[in-house]
Amino acid sequence: MPELPEVEITARRLDEALAGARIESSLASGINALKTFDPPLHAIDGQAIAGVRRRGKLFVVDVGEDLSLLIHLMSAGRLQLWDKRASLRDKASRLLVRIAGGESELRLREFGTKQRAWVKLLARDAVEADDALASLGLEAWPEPPADLAERLAAAGARPLHGVLRDQKVIAGIGRSWVDEILWTARLSPFKRGDDLAPDESTALAGAIRDVLGGALRRYEEVVHLPIPDKLPLPLQVHRKQGEPCPRCGTTIEAVHYEDYVMCYCPADQTGGRVLKDRRLSRLLK
Ligand SMILES: [Zn+2]
């Protein structure tokens, strides 16, 4: 799932290419992808794209003077600029925005069989009040919230691995980057968010800043148009179970959940303890 660094670099590249470009026509081809009907999608036809930006893990495409497309990729969506127009048989297409004066097309596509990615066309001054943004916590980057420790404490006795992915607490972090952040901060994924010592919350804030900022610096060097389907995530521990920790050489361990895997270094993060792998323990029952 694209998280803050992936959405941010994509928004930057799309903004560079599309700011000022005029929209020729638009089409919501995915069933139920367009979640709003007033104003109608065709209200953007003939208008110029004012810019493309990010909020949390969402895109905002500002159109003309007062309209904005709010786009959520969910787990399997991609927002890409193509230099050829989509075949109408492309079943992955959810939204097509054809750019005037050529063949290029901004396209929301979604892989897999589920249709969960969505688009809303909103009055620009209503964007921040939309449910998807109004509930977002403060952005994780470029500076994590100054009151991060208080926010985590207020979220209750929840493990860091979960609470840091709660977009209402802090916006932009998901399953990939949370592993990297906790490894960088040398904190256990199951440490409770309301049980952090001052030096631990300082380390956590620093890790959020460094890991997300580092990913973006890397993407600035290597990600160009056309945006690839899979960005080259510069990961050190996530999905690296069985490999040596890049910092201490200890074997990276994993806890498997139904549809994702959490990775950590026991020596650096859990006092040498290998956490119970729920998948394994279920198999052994
Ligand atoms: Zn290690």
XYZ file of C-alpha atoms and ligand atoms in Angstrom:
286
model
C 0.000 0.000 0.000
C 1.410 3.405 -0.908
C 2.258 5.380 2.232
C 3.379 8.955 2.827
C 6.728 8.820 0.948
C 5.228 7.040 -2.074
C 2.217 9.351 -2.304
C 4.407 12.434 -1.732
C 6.890 11.620 -4.520
C 4.057 10.723 -6.878
C 2.271 13.993 -6.092
C 5.496 15.941 -6.713
C 6.124 14.290 -10.074
C 2.524 14.681 -11.191
C 2.509 18.306 -10.056
C 5.677 19.036 -12.035
C 4.146 17.521 -15.148
C 0.540 18.662 -14.848
C 0.352 22.056 -13.155
C -1.161 24.376 -15.737
C -2.253 21.563 -18.082
C -5.801 21.729 -19.370
C -8.222 18.849 -18.954
C -9.879 17.779 -22.176
C -12.318 15.258 -20.739
C -12.794 12.923 -17.817
C -14.370 9.541 -17.233
C -14.977 7.505 -14.087
C -14.802 4.016 -15.503
C -14.712 1.980 -12.312
C -17.987 0.963 -10.787
C -18.462 2.983 -7.608
C -15.027 4.612 -7.769
C -16.584 8.082 -7.932
C -18.162 8.729 -4.542
C -19.748 12.123 -5.284
C -22.254 13.343 -7.893
C -22.514 17.081 -7.215
C -20.668 18.751 -8.853
C -20.670 16.235 -11.722
C -17.283 14.931 -12.854
C -17.585 16.785 -16.147
C -17.340 20.067 -14.240
C -13.554 19.635 -14.505
C -13.570 19.274 -18.306
C -11.948 22.245 -20.032
C -10.380 23.489 -16.800
C -6.682 23.755 -15.960
C -5.029 21.591 -13.303
C -3.827 24.012 -10.625
C -1.630 21.463 -8.855
C -1.281 18.009 -7.321
C -0.587 17.620 -3.601
C -0.725 15.080 -0.765
C -2.647 14.878 2.526
C -1.834 11.830 4.647
C -1.904 8.977 2.139
C -4.378 10.765 -0.150
C -3.951 12.876 -3.263
C -5.588 16.212 -3.885
C -5.706 17.337 -7.522
C -6.755 20.986 -7.580
C -8.656 21.930 -10.718
C -9.491 25.430 -11.910
C -10.315 28.051 -9.317
C -12.453 26.131 -6.900
C -12.648 22.361 -7.507
C -10.519 19.502 -6.192
C -10.374 15.777 -6.798
C -9.690 13.893 -3.572
C -8.237 10.464 -4.368
C -7.578 7.521 -2.046
C -5.591 4.638 -3.523
C -6.535 2.259 -0.677
C -4.326 -0.842 -0.808
C -3.921 -1.488 -4.508
C -4.499 1.768 -6.400
C -1.993 3.736 -8.454
C -2.224 7.280 -9.797
C -0.101 7.565 -12.899
C 0.439 9.804 -15.896
C 0.422 7.879 -19.142
C 1.521 9.157 -22.527
C -1.132 7.094 -24.294
C -4.811 6.910 -23.554
C -6.238 3.846 -21.904
C -8.063 1.189 -23.792
C -11.627 1.199 -22.572
C -11.123 -2.518 -22.050
C -8.557 -1.814 -19.307
C -10.426 -3.266 -16.360
C -8.002 -1.721 -13.887
C -9.014 1.852 -14.795
C -11.056 3.725 -12.208
C -10.689 7.333 -13.340
C -9.364 8.759 -16.599
C -8.464 12.435 -16.926
C -7.460 13.219 -20.489
C -5.048 16.105 -20.909
C -5.635 18.486 -23.822
C -3.061 19.018 -26.566
C -1.693 15.480 -26.820
C -2.345 11.919 -25.828
C -1.443 12.043 -22.163
C -3.828 10.884 -19.499
C -3.858 10.930 -15.719
C -5.175 7.562 -14.712
C -6.266 6.019 -11.434
C -5.815 2.270 -11.760
C -6.322 -0.496 -9.258
C -4.779 -3.934 -9.200
C -6.548 -7.044 -7.994
C -10.217 -7.871 -8.003
C -11.438 -5.566 -5.242
C -12.660 -2.090 -6.115
C -11.810 0.003 -3.111
C -9.864 2.988 -4.458
C -12.089 6.043 -4.605
C -12.404 9.562 -5.944
C -14.462 12.508 -4.768
C -14.962 15.736 -6.702
C -15.399 18.496 -4.130
C -15.533 22.252 -3.890
C -11.973 23.177 -2.885
C -13.109 24.879 0.292
C -14.888 21.656 1.322
C -11.847 19.375 0.930
C -10.467 19.688 4.450
C -13.921 19.141 5.931
C -14.399 15.868 4.052
C -14.591 12.863 6.404
C -11.392 11.375 4.968
C -9.334 14.465 5.849
C -11.224 15.919 8.808
C -10.400 12.798 10.826
C -6.684 12.797 9.955
C -4.148 13.453 12.679
C -1.206 15.777 12.120
C 1.163 14.867 9.299
C 4.080 12.573 10.185
C 6.415 14.504 7.868
C 8.296 16.838 7.420
C 8.098 17.248 11.220
C 6.316 14.708 13.401
C 3.782 16.333 15.750
C 5.543 18.249 18.533
C 3.125 16.644 20.995
C 3.663 13.116 19.659
C 4.104 11.594 23.130
C 0.847 13.147 24.366
C -1.004 12.004 21.253
C 0.218 8.428 21.671
C -0.628 8.464 25.365
C -4.113 9.816 24.613
C -4.658 6.955 22.145
C -4.501 4.506 25.055
C -2.671 1.262 25.793
C -2.117 0.260 22.190
C 1.032 -1.295 20.714
C 3.189 1.143 18.755
C 2.920 -1.022 15.661
C -0.819 -0.377 15.549
C -1.169 3.112 16.958
C 1.431 4.627 14.619
C -0.636 3.366 11.669
C -3.812 4.939 13.035
C -4.319 7.861 10.647
C -6.382 9.666 13.271
C -3.351 9.751 15.581
C -0.647 10.576 13.013
C -1.106 10.748 9.241
C 0.930 8.956 6.587
C 2.490 5.843 8.156
C 1.484 2.311 7.150
C 2.717 -1.248 7.406
C 6.010 -0.865 5.560
C 7.343 2.281 7.140
C 6.209 1.506 10.681
C 8.621 -1.457 10.761
C 11.450 0.777 9.572
C 10.611 3.526 12.058
C 10.453 1.205 15.077
C 13.691 -0.528 14.052
C 15.420 2.851 13.660
C 14.147 3.966 17.083
C 15.073 0.558 18.604
C 11.573 0.181 20.026
C 9.551 -3.009 20.308
C 6.513 -3.119 18.006
C 4.503 -4.188 21.058
C 5.689 -1.419 23.346
C 2.552 0.462 24.429
C 2.126 3.966 23.065
C 1.104 5.254 26.494
C 4.191 3.740 28.121
C 7.065 5.629 26.495
C 9.880 7.193 28.506
C 10.887 10.696 27.378
C 14.043 9.412 25.638
C 11.964 6.771 23.838
C 9.466 9.284 22.473
C 12.364 11.519 21.396
C 13.936 8.554 19.576
C 10.595 7.735 17.970
C 10.047 11.279 16.704
C 13.591 11.355 15.317
C 13.075 8.002 13.595
C 9.819 9.153 11.982
C 11.563 12.252 10.639
C 14.685 10.408 9.456
C 13.011 7.353 7.931
C 10.290 9.202 5.998
C 12.666 12.010 5.019
C 15.323 9.499 3.962
C 12.866 7.579 1.785
C 11.837 10.817 0.092
C 15.422 11.874 -0.542
C 16.016 8.496 -2.159
C 12.864 8.768 -4.257
C 13.887 12.238 -5.412
C 16.961 10.608 -6.968
C 15.428 7.511 -8.500
C 11.721 8.059 -9.167
C 10.830 9.799 -12.395
C 7.940 9.759 -14.807
C 6.441 7.441 -15.769
C 5.813 6.420 -12.148
C 6.413 2.647 -11.996
C 3.741 0.278 -10.665
C 6.081 -0.671 -7.828
C 8.317 2.000 -6.326
C 11.768 0.832 -5.161
C 11.127 1.101 -1.412
C 14.495 1.527 0.377
C 13.636 -0.900 3.183
C 16.023 -2.319 5.782
C 13.815 -4.646 7.845
C 10.273 -4.776 6.453
C 9.820 -8.061 4.538
C 13.454 -8.951 5.349
C 12.665 -11.796 7.754
C 15.467 -14.375 7.808
C 18.056 -11.855 6.620
C 20.729 -10.358 8.884
C 19.900 -7.036 10.554
C 21.860 -4.339 8.669
C 22.855 -2.801 12.027
C 23.839 -5.766 14.217
C 23.675 -8.918 12.091
C 21.014 -10.648 14.189
C 18.449 -12.519 12.094
C 15.377 -10.371 11.399
C 12.258 -12.040 12.800
C 8.655 -11.680 11.704
C 5.142 -11.909 13.049
C 2.699 -12.954 10.350
C -0.813 -11.596 10.287
C -3.570 -12.575 7.914
C -2.540 -10.236 5.110
C 0.755 -8.702 6.124
C 3.953 -9.323 7.994
C 5.620 -7.308 10.748
C 9.421 -7.489 10.923
C 11.857 -6.522 13.673
C 15.351 -7.171 15.024
C 15.162 -9.040 18.362
C 18.578 -7.818 19.513
C 17.782 -4.164 18.821
C 14.100 -4.022 19.674
C 12.825 -6.707 22.010
C 15.725 -7.414 24.368
C 16.567 -10.570 22.425
C 13.058 -11.977 22.762
C 11.547 -13.573 19.656
C 7.871 -12.700 19.580
C 5.275 -15.395 19.156
C 4.370 -15.786 15.515
C 0.605 -16.094 15.509
C 0.505 -17.846 12.175
C 2.972 -20.458 13.351
C 1.192 -20.991 16.654
C -2.108 -21.408 14.816
C -0.574 -24.038 12.572
C 0.783 -25.912 15.584
C -2.549 -26.117 17.402
Zn 19.769 -5.510 14.822
